[in-house]
């Protein structure tokens, strides 16, 4: 019904759409169709398409080449004082996070899981690319990587017009 409301009745009957839909029925290796994969994949079609979309991020190295990380001297100084590490930078902190695995604070994560999007597959949390995918989702609003653009990461305040809703 949603399809008909958005697209209408005629579009489904067009030759172009029929050819597109027929493509999903084409057999893959071992006589398996893409349509069948969508039906049997654990989590359904949405989980499958999400997994396919993020499968190119297999580790932090998959994402690092697209990151541009900046911070002002004031933040760097605050980080160094808070951690008692005179060489720590915001860039180092982000890279260290991405190169790690698992939940940085498992007890906090357990409390927050109910509040987080159910599309996040926490069974993959120890996967080397999990943190990179989550950072990408947080920064870009999607776990999908657009290799055409650099990803700019920098701290913002709660009054930054580029960050807050207007």
mmCIF file with all atom_site columns, N, CA, C and O in Angstrom, residues 100-144:
data_model
loop_
_atom_site.group_PDB
_atom_site.id
_atom_site.type_symbol
_atom_site.label_atom_id
_atom_site.label_alt_id
_atom_site.label_comp_id
_atom_site.label_asym_id
_atom_site.label_entity_id
_atom_site.label_seq_id
_atom_site.pdbx_PDB_ins_code
_atom_site.Cartn_x
_atom_site.Cartn_y
_atom_site.Cartn_z
_atom_site.occupancy
_atom_site.B_iso_or_equiv
_atom_site.pdbx_formal_charge
_atom_site.auth_seq_id
_atom_site.auth_comp_id
_atom_site.auth_asym_id
_atom_site.auth_atom_id
_atom_site.pdbx_PDB_model_num
ATOM 1   N N  . UNK A 1 100 ? 41.095 0.331  18.114 1.00 0.00 ? 100 UNK A N  1
ATOM 2   C CA . UNK A 1 100 ? 40.744 -0.602 19.175 1.00 0.00 ? 100 UNK A CA 1
ATOM 3   C C  . UNK A 1 100 ? 39.572 -1.483 18.774 1.00 0.00 ? 100 UNK A C  1
ATOM 4   O O  . UNK A 1 100 ? 38.990 -1.334 17.700 1.00 0.00 ? 100 UNK A O  1
ATOM 5   N N  . UNK A 1 101 ? 39.243 -2.410 19.635 1.00 0.00 ? 101 UNK A N  1
ATOM 6   C CA . UNK A 1 101 ? 38.121 -3.309 19.393 1.00 0.00 ? 101 UNK A CA 1
ATOM 7   C C  . UNK A 1 101 ? 37.285 -3.433 20.655 1.00 0.00 ? 101 UNK A C  1
ATOM 8   O O  . UNK A 1 101 ? 37.768 -3.198 21.764 1.00 0.00 ? 101 UNK A O  1
ATOM 9   N N  . UNK A 1 102 ? 36.036 -3.824 20.470 1.00 0.00 ? 102 UNK A N  1
ATOM 10  C CA . UNK A 1 102 ? 35.142 -4.019 21.600 1.00 0.00 ? 102 UNK A CA 1
ATOM 11  C C  . UNK A 1 102 ? 34.585 -2.709 22.114 1.00 0.00 ? 102 UNK A C  1
ATOM 12  O O  . UNK A 1 102 ? 34.797 -1.650 21.544 1.00 0.00 ? 102 UNK A O  1
ATOM 13  N N  . UNK A 1 103 ? 33.867 -2.794 23.197 1.00 0.00 ? 103 UNK A N  1
ATOM 14  C CA . UNK A 1 103 ? 33.281 -1.612 23.822 1.00 0.00 ? 103 UNK A CA 1
ATOM 15  C C  . UNK A 1 103 ? 34.307 -1.000 24.767 1.00 0.00 ? 103 UNK A C  1
ATOM 16  O O  . UNK A 1 103 ? 34.839 -1.693 25.629 1.00 0.00 ? 103 UNK A O  1
ATOM 17  N N  . UNK A 1 104 ? 34.586 0.298  24.626 1.00 0.00 ? 104 UNK A N  1
ATOM 18  C CA . UNK A 1 104 ? 35.544 0.940  25.537 1.00 0.00 ? 104 UNK A CA 1
ATOM 19  C C  . UNK A 1 104 ? 35.087 0.855  26.998 1.00 0.00 ? 104 UNK A C  1
ATOM 20  O O  . UNK A 1 104 ? 35.909 0.691  27.887 1.00 0.00 ? 104 UNK A O  1
ATOM 21  N N  . UNK A 1 105 ? 33.783 0.949  27.250 1.00 0.00 ? 105 UNK A N  1
ATOM 22  C CA . UNK A 1 105 ? 33.210 0.840  28.599 1.00 0.00 ? 105 UNK A CA 1
ATOM 23  C C  . UNK A 1 105 ? 32.011 -0.102 28.530 1.00 0.00 ? 105 UNK A C  1
ATOM 24  O O  . UNK A 1 105 ? 30.864 0.352  28.401 1.00 0.00 ? 105 UNK A O  1
ATOM 25  N N  . UNK A 1 106 ? 32.254 -1.415 28.607 1.00 0.00 ? 106 UNK A N  1
ATOM 26  C CA . UNK A 1 106 ? 31.155 -2.385 28.453 1.00 0.00 ? 106 UNK A CA 1
ATOM 27  C C  . UNK A 1 106 ? 29.970 -2.153 29.387 1.00 0.00 ? 106 UNK A C  1
ATOM 28  O O  . UNK A 1 106 ? 28.823 -2.315 28.980 1.00 0.00 ? 106 UNK A O  1
ATOM 29  N N  . UNK A 1 107 ? 30.222 -1.758 30.630 1.00 0.00 ? 107 UNK A N  1
ATOM 30  C CA . UNK A 1 107 ? 29.107 -1.562 31.567 1.00 0.00 ? 107 UNK A CA 1
ATOM 31  C C  . UNK A 1 107 ? 28.222 -0.391 31.121 1.00 0.00 ? 107 UNK A C  1
ATOM 32  O O  . UNK A 1 107 ? 26.999 -0.455 31.239 1.00 0.00 ? 107 UNK A O  1
ATOM 33  N N  . UNK A 1 108 ? 28.825 0.673  30.610 1.00 0.00 ? 108 UNK A N  1
ATOM 34  C CA . UNK A 1 108 ? 28.045 1.804  30.117 1.00 0.00 ? 108 UNK A CA 1
ATOM 35  C C  . UNK A 1 108 ? 27.250 1.408  28.871 1.00 0.00 ? 108 UNK A C  1
ATOM 36  O O  . UNK A 1 108 ? 26.112 1.833  28.693 1.00 0.00 ? 108 UNK A O  1
ATOM 37  N N  . UNK A 1 109 ? 27.860 0.597  28.022 1.00 0.00 ? 109 UNK A N  1
ATOM 38  C CA . UNK A 1 109 ? 27.186 0.164  26.797 1.00 0.00 ? 109 UNK A CA 1
ATOM 39  C C  . UNK A 1 109 ? 25.938 -0.642 27.126 1.00 0.00 ? 109 UNK A C  1
ATOM 40  O O  . UNK A 1 109 ? 24.893 -0.460 26.504 1.00 0.00 ? 109 UNK A O  1
ATOM 41  N N  . UNK A 1 110 ? 26.024 -1.532 28.086 1.00 0.00 ? 110 UNK A N  1
ATOM 42  C CA . UNK A 1 110 ? 24.870 -2.354 28.454 1.00 0.00 ? 110 UNK A CA 1
ATOM 43  C C  . UNK A 1 110 ? 23.689 -1.485 28.871 1.00 0.00 ? 110 UNK A C  1
ATOM 44  O O  . UNK A 1 110 ? 22.551 -1.764 28.523 1.00 0.00 ? 110 UNK A O  1
ATOM 45  N N  . UNK A 1 111 ? 23.960 -0.412 29.577 1.00 0.00 ? 111 UNK A N  1
ATOM 46  C CA . UNK A 1 111 ? 22.904 0.494  30.018 1.00 0.00 ? 111 UNK A CA 1
ATOM 47  C C  . UNK A 1 111 ? 22.302 1.238  28.825 1.00 0.00 ? 111 UNK A C  1
ATOM 48  O O  . UNK A 1 111 ? 21.088 1.455  28.754 1.00 0.00 ? 111 UNK A O  1
ATOM 49  N N  . UNK A 1 112 ? 23.146 1.595  27.855 1.00 0.00 ? 112 UNK A N  1
ATOM 50  C CA . UNK A 1 112 ? 22.702 2.400  26.719 1.00 0.00 ? 112 UNK A CA 1
ATOM 51  C C  . UNK A 1 112 ? 22.103 1.604  25.564 1.00 0.00 ? 112 UNK A C  1
ATOM 52  O O  . UNK A 1 112 ? 21.423 2.176  24.717 1.00 0.00 ? 112 UNK A O  1
ATOM 53  N N  . UNK A 1 113 ? 22.341 0.304  25.501 1.00 0.00 ? 113 UNK A N  1
ATOM 54  C CA . UNK A 1 113 ? 21.893 -0.504 24.360 1.00 0.00 ? 113 UNK A CA 1
ATOM 55  C C  . UNK A 1 113 ? 20.419 -0.309 24.032 1.00 0.00 ? 113 UNK A C  1
ATOM 56  O O  . UNK A 1 113 ? 20.044 -0.244 22.863 1.00 0.00 ? 113 UNK A O  1
ATOM 57  N N  . UNK A 1 114 ? 19.587 -0.231 25.050 1.00 0.00 ? 114 UNK A N  1
ATOM 58  C CA . UNK A 1 114 ? 18.153 -0.080 24.828 1.00 0.00 ? 114 UNK A CA 1
ATOM 59  C C  . UNK A 1 114 ? 17.813 1.250  24.160 1.00 0.00 ? 114 UNK A C  1
ATOM 60  O O  . UNK A 1 114 ? 16.789 1.369  23.492 1.00 0.00 ? 114 UNK A O  1
ATOM 61  N N  . UNK A 1 115 ? 18.658 2.247  24.338 1.00 0.00 ? 115 UNK A N  1
ATOM 62  C CA . UNK A 1 115 ? 18.404 3.570  23.775 1.00 0.00 ? 115 UNK A CA 1
ATOM 63  C C  . UNK A 1 115 ? 18.964 3.719  22.361 1.00 0.00 ? 115 UNK A C  1
ATOM 64  O O  . UNK A 1 115 ? 18.613 4.671  21.667 1.00 0.00 ? 115 UNK A O  1
ATOM 65  N N  . UNK A 1 116 ? 19.836 2.798  21.959 1.00 0.00 ? 116 UNK A N  1
ATOM 66  C CA . UNK A 1 116 ? 20.498 2.903  20.664 1.00 0.00 ? 116 UNK A CA 1
ATOM 67  C C  . UNK A 1 116 ? 19.668 2.244  19.565 1.00 0.00 ? 116 UNK A C  1
ATOM 68  O O  . UNK A 1 116 ? 18.827 1.391  19.826 1.00 0.00 ? 116 UNK A O  1
ATOM 69  N N  . UNK A 1 117 ? 19.938 2.630  18.347 1.00 0.00 ? 117 UNK A N  1
ATOM 70  C CA . UNK A 1 117 ? 19.220 2.115  17.187 1.00 0.00 ? 117 UNK A CA 1
ATOM 71  C C  . UNK A 1 117 ? 19.334 0.600  17.117 1.00 0.00 ? 117 UNK A C  1
ATOM 72  O O  . UNK A 1 117 ? 20.420 0.047  17.241 1.00 0.00 ? 117 UNK A O  1
ATOM 73  N N  . UNK A 1 118 ? 18.212 -0.075 16.896 1.00 0.00 ? 118 UNK A N  1
ATOM 74  C CA . UNK A 1 118 ? 18.234 -1.539 16.839 1.00 0.00 ? 118 UNK A CA 1
ATOM 75  C C  . UNK A 1 118 ? 18.877 -2.067 15.561 1.00 0.00 ? 118 UNK A C  1
ATOM 76  O O  . UNK A 1 118 ? 19.036 -3.268 15.401 1.00 0.00 ? 118 UNK A O  1
ATOM 77  N N  . UNK A 1 119 ? 19.266 -1.198 14.647 1.00 0.00 ? 119 UNK A N  1
ATOM 78  C CA . UNK A 1 119 ? 19.995 -1.630 13.458 1.00 0.00 ? 119 UNK A CA 1
ATOM 79  C C  . UNK A 1 119 ? 21.468 -1.908 13.765 1.00 0.00 ? 119 UNK A C  1
ATOM 80  O O  . UNK A 1 119 ? 22.155 -2.518 12.959 1.00 0.00 ? 119 UNK A O  1
ATOM 81  N N  . UNK A 1 120 ? 21.932 -1.448 14.910 1.00 0.00 ? 120 UNK A N  1
ATOM 82  C CA . UNK A 1 120 ? 23.329 -1.690 15.284 1.00 0.00 ? 120 UNK A CA 1
ATOM 83  C C  . UNK A 1 120 ? 23.452 -3.141 15.718 1.00 0.00 ? 120 UNK A C  1
ATOM 84  O O  . UNK A 1 120 ? 22.797 -3.582 16.651 1.00 0.00 ? 120 UNK A O  1
ATOM 85  N N  . UNK A 1 121 ? 24.304 -3.872 15.019 1.00 0.00 ? 121 UNK A N  1
ATOM 86  C CA . UNK A 1 121 ? 24.506 -5.291 15.301 1.00 0.00 ? 121 UNK A CA 1
ATOM 87  C C  . UNK A 1 121 ? 25.639 -5.435 16.312 1.00 0.00 ? 121 UNK A C  1
ATOM 88  O O  . UNK A 1 121 ? 26.808 -5.481 15.948 1.00 0.00 ? 121 UNK A O  1
ATOM 89  N N  . UNK A 1 122 ? 25.274 -5.502 17.586 1.00 0.00 ? 122 UNK A N  1
ATOM 90  C CA . UNK A 1 122 ? 26.279 -5.570 18.639 1.00 0.00 ? 122 UNK A CA 1
ATOM 91  C C  . UNK A 1 122 ? 27.033 -6.900 18.664 1.00 0.00 ? 122 UNK A C  1
ATOM 92  O O  . UNK A 1 122 ? 28.050 -7.007 19.323 1.00 0.00 ? 122 UNK A O  1
ATOM 93  N N  . UNK A 1 123 ? 26.556 -7.895 17.931 1.00 0.00 ? 123 UNK A N  1
ATOM 94  C CA . UNK A 1 123 ? 27.307 -9.151 17.853 1.00 0.00 ? 123 UNK A CA 1
ATOM 95  C C  . UNK A 1 123 ? 28.618 -8.942 17.091 1.00 0.00 ? 123 UNK A C  1
ATOM 96  O O  . UNK A 1 123 ? 29.518 -9.767 17.163 1.00 0.00 ? 123 UNK A O  1
ATOM 97  N N  . UNK A 1 124 ? 28.720 -7.826 16.374 1.00 0.00 ? 124 UNK A N  1
ATOM 98  C CA . UNK A 1 124 ? 29.924 -7.510 15.597 1.00 0.00 ? 124 UNK A CA 1
ATOM 99  C C  . UNK A 1 124 ? 30.877 -6.571 16.343 1.00 0.00 ? 124 UNK A C  1
ATOM 100 O O  . UNK A 1 124 ? 31.854 -6.108 15.774 1.00 0.00 ? 124 UNK A O  1
ATOM 101 N N  . UNK A 1 125 ? 30.614 -6.310 17.616 1.00 0.00 ? 125 UNK A N  1
ATOM 102 C CA . UNK A 1 125 ? 31.356 -5.282 18.343 1.00 0.00 ? 125 UNK A CA 1
ATOM 103 C C  . UNK A 1 125 ? 32.859 -5.576 18.441 1.00 0.00 ? 125 UNK A C  1
ATOM 104 O O  . UNK A 1 125 ? 33.668 -4.665 18.528 1.00 0.00 ? 125 UNK A O  1
ATOM 105 N N  . UNK A 1 126 ? 33.240 -6.839 18.394 1.00 0.00 ? 126 UNK A N  1
ATOM 106 C CA . UNK A 1 126 ? 34.663 -7.176 18.456 1.00 0.00 ? 126 UNK A CA 1
ATOM 107 C C  . UNK A 1 126 ? 35.301 -7.288 17.073 1.00 0.00 ? 126 UNK A C  1
ATOM 108 O O  . UNK A 1 126 ? 36.475 -7.607 16.959 1.00 0.00 ? 126 UNK A O  1
ATOM 109 N N  . UNK A 1 127 ? 34.529 -6.991 16.044 1.00 0.00 ? 127 UNK A N  1
ATOM 110 C CA . UNK A 1 127 ? 35.032 -6.973 14.679 1.00 0.00 ? 127 UNK A CA 1
ATOM 111 C C  . UNK A 1 127 ? 35.928 -5.746 14.506 1.00 0.00 ? 127 UNK A C  1
ATOM 112 O O  . UNK A 1 127 ? 35.580 -4.658 14.964 1.00 0.00 ? 127 UNK A O  1
ATOM 113 N N  . UNK A 1 128 ? 37.070 -5.880 13.839 1.00 0.00 ? 128 UNK A N  1
ATOM 114 C CA . UNK A 1 128 ? 37.996 -4.740 13.694 1.00 0.00 ? 128 UNK A CA 1
ATOM 115 C C  . UNK A 1 128 ? 37.395 -3.511 13.016 1.00 0.00 ? 128 UNK A C  1
ATOM 116 O O  . UNK A 1 128 ? 37.879 -2.410 13.212 1.00 0.00 ? 128 UNK A O  1
ATOM 117 N N  . UNK A 1 129 ? 36.348 -3.649 12.246 1.00 0.00 ? 129 UNK A N  1
ATOM 118 C CA . UNK A 1 129 ? 35.762 -2.498 11.563 1.00 0.00 ? 129 UNK A CA 1
ATOM 119 C C  . UNK A 1 129 ? 34.563 -1.894 12.267 1.00 0.00 ? 129 UNK A C  1
ATOM 120 O O  . UNK A 1 129 ? 34.031 -0.872 11.829 1.00 0.00 ? 129 UNK A O  1
ATOM 121 N N  . UNK A 1 130 ? 34.138 -2.488 13.382 1.00 0.00 ? 130 UNK A N  1
ATOM 122 C CA . UNK A 1 130 ? 32.919 -2.031 14.054 1.00 0.00 ? 130 UNK A CA 1
ATOM 123 C C  . UNK A 1 130 ? 33.008 -0.567 14.476 1.00 0.00 ? 130 UNK A C  1
ATOM 124 O O  . UNK A 1 130 ? 32.119 0.229  14.203 1.00 0.00 ? 130 UNK A O  1
ATOM 125 N N  . UNK A 1 131 ? 34.066 -0.202 15.151 1.00 0.00 ? 131 UNK A N  1
ATOM 126 C CA . UNK A 1 131 ? 34.190 1.184  15.636 1.00 0.00 ? 131 UNK A CA 1
ATOM 127 C C  . UNK A 1 131 ? 34.231 2.170  14.476 1.00 0.00 ? 131 UNK A C  1
ATOM 128 O O  . UNK A 1 131 ? 33.654 3.256  14.555 1.00 0.00 ? 131 UNK A O  1
ATOM 129 N N  . UNK A 1 132 ? 34.904 1.807  13.407 1.00 0.00 ? 132 UNK A N  1
ATOM 130 C CA . UNK A 1 132 ? 34.963 2.695  12.238 1.00 0.00 ? 132 UNK A CA 1
ATOM 131 C C  . UNK A 1 132 ? 33.580 2.884  11.634 1.00 0.00 ? 132 UNK A C  1
ATOM 132 O O  . UNK A 1 132 ? 33.208 3.996  11.247 1.00 0.00 ? 132 UNK A O  1
ATOM 133 N N  . UNK A 1 133 ? 32.804 1.811  11.552 1.00 0.00 ? 133 UNK A N  1
ATOM 134 C CA . UNK A 1 133 ? 31.447 1.926  11.012 1.00 0.00 ? 133 UNK A CA 1
ATOM 135 C C  . UNK A 1 133 ? 30.581 2.798  11.915 1.00 0.00 ? 133 UNK A C  1
ATOM 136 O O  . UNK A 1 133 ? 29.794 3.613  11.441 1.00 0.00 ? 133 UNK A O  1
ATOM 137 N N  . UNK A 1 134 ? 30.721 2.657  13.218 1.00 0.00 ? 134 UNK A N  1
ATOM 138 C CA . UNK A 1 134 ? 29.914 3.447  14.146 1.00 0.00 ? 134 UNK A CA 1
ATOM 139 C C  . UNK A 1 134 ? 30.308 4.927  14.084 1.00 0.00 ? 134 UNK A C  1
ATOM 140 O O  . UNK A 1 134 ? 29.447 5.809  14.127 1.00 0.00 ? 134 UNK A O  1
ATOM 141 N N  . UNK A 1 135 ? 31.602 5.206  13.987 1.00 0.00 ? 135 UNK A N  1
ATOM 142 C CA . UNK A 1 135 ? 32.036 6.593  13.871 1.00 0.00 ? 135 UNK A CA 1
ATOM 143 C C  . UNK A 1 135 ? 31.500 7.189  12.573 1.00 0.00 ? 135 UNK A C  1
ATOM 144 O O  . UNK A 1 135 ? 31.006 8.317  12.561 1.00 0.00 ? 135 UNK A O  1
ATOM 145 N N  . UNK A 1 136 ? 31.584 6.444  11.499 1.00 0.00 ? 136 UNK A N  1
ATOM 146 C CA . UNK A 1 136 ? 31.073 6.910  10.215 1.00 0.00 ? 136 UNK A CA 1
ATOM 147 C C  . UNK A 1 136 ? 29.579 7.222  10.321 1.00 0.00 ? 136 UNK A C  1
ATOM 148 O O  . UNK A 1 136 ? 29.110 8.253  9.847  1.00 0.00 ? 136 UNK A O  1
ATOM 149 N N  . UNK A 1 137 ? 28.834 6.351  10.973 1.00 0.00 ? 137 UNK A N  1
ATOM 150 C CA . UNK A 1 137 ? 27.395 6.550  11.139 1.00 0.00 ? 137 UNK A CA 1
ATOM 151 C C  . UNK A 1 137 ? 27.137 7.812  11.971 1.00 0.00 ? 137 UNK A C  1
ATOM 152 O O  . UNK A 1 137 ? 26.249 8.608  11.659 1.00 0.00 ? 137 UNK A O  1
ATOM 153 N N  . UNK A 1 138 ? 27.908 8.002  13.032 1.00 0.00 ? 138 UNK A N  1
ATOM 154 C CA . UNK A 1 138 ? 27.716 9.169  13.902 1.00 0.00 ? 138 UNK A CA 1
ATOM 155 C C  . UNK A 1 138 ? 28.067 10.470 13.185 1.00 0.00 ? 138 UNK A C  1
ATOM 156 O O  . UNK A 1 138 ? 27.361 11.473 13.315 1.00 0.00 ? 138 UNK A O  1
ATOM 157 N N  . UNK A 1 139 ? 29.133 10.457 12.412 1.00 0.00 ? 139 UNK A N  1
ATOM 158 C CA . UNK A 1 139 ? 29.606 11.676 11.762 1.00 0.00 ? 139 UNK A CA 1
ATOM 159 C C  . UNK A 1 139 ? 28.814 11.996 10.499 1.00 0.00 ? 139 UNK A C  1
ATOM 160 O O  . UNK A 1 139 ? 28.470 13.144 10.238 1.00 0.00 ? 139 UNK A O  1
ATOM 161 N N  . UNK A 1 140 ? 28.517 10.973 9.709  1.00 0.00 ? 140 UNK A N  1
ATOM 162 C CA . UNK A 1 140 ? 27.892 11.183 8.404  1.00 0.00 ? 140 UNK A CA 1
ATOM 163 C C  . UNK A 1 140 ? 26.380 10.924 8.397  1.00 0.00 ? 140 UNK A C  1
ATOM 164 O O  . UNK A 1 140 ? 25.717 11.191 7.413  1.00 0.00 ? 140 UNK A O  1
ATOM 165 N N  . UNK A 1 141 ? 25.861 10.344 9.480  1.00 0.00 ? 141 UNK A N  1
ATOM 166 C CA . UNK A 1 141 ? 24.437 10.033 9.513  1.00 0.00 ? 141 UNK A CA 1
ATOM 167 C C  . UNK A 1 141 ? 24.092 8.746  8.793  1.00 0.00 ? 141 UNK A C  1
ATOM 168 O O  . UNK A 1 141 ? 22.935 8.420  8.613  1.00 0.00 ? 141 UNK A O  1
ATOM 169 N N  . UNK A 1 142 ? 25.098 8.008  8.389  1.00 0.00 ? 142 UNK A N  1
ATOM 170 C CA . UNK A 1 142 ? 24.889 6.750  7.673  1.00 0.00 ? 142 UNK A CA 1
ATOM 171 C C  . UNK A 1 142 ? 26.136 5.890  7.828  1.00 0.00 ? 142 UNK A C  1
ATOM 172 O O  . UNK A 1 142 ? 27.252 6.411  7.832  1.00 0.00 ? 142 UNK A O  1
ATOM 173 N N  . UNK A 1 143 ? 25.964 4.575  7.930  1.00 0.00 ? 143 UNK A N  1
ATOM 174 C CA . UNK A 1 143 ? 27.142 3.712  8.001  1.00 0.00 ? 143 UNK A CA 1
ATOM 175 C C  . UNK A 1 143 ? 27.747 3.428  6.622  1.00 0.00 ? 143 UNK A C  1
ATOM 176 O O  . UNK A 1 143 ? 28.644 2.616  6.491  1.00 0.00 ? 143 UNK A O  1
ATOM 177 N N  . UNK A 1 144 ? 27.245 4.118  5.604  1.00 0.00 ? 144 UNK A N  1
ATOM 178 C CA . UNK A 1 144 ? 27.727 3.905  4.241  1.00 0.00 ? 144 UNK A CA 1
ATOM 179 C C  . UNK A 1 144 ? 28.837 4.893  3.917  1.00 0.00 ? 144 UNK A C  1
ATOM 180 O O  . UNK A 1 144 ? 28.724 6.083  4.193  1.00 0.00 ? 144 UNK A O  1
#
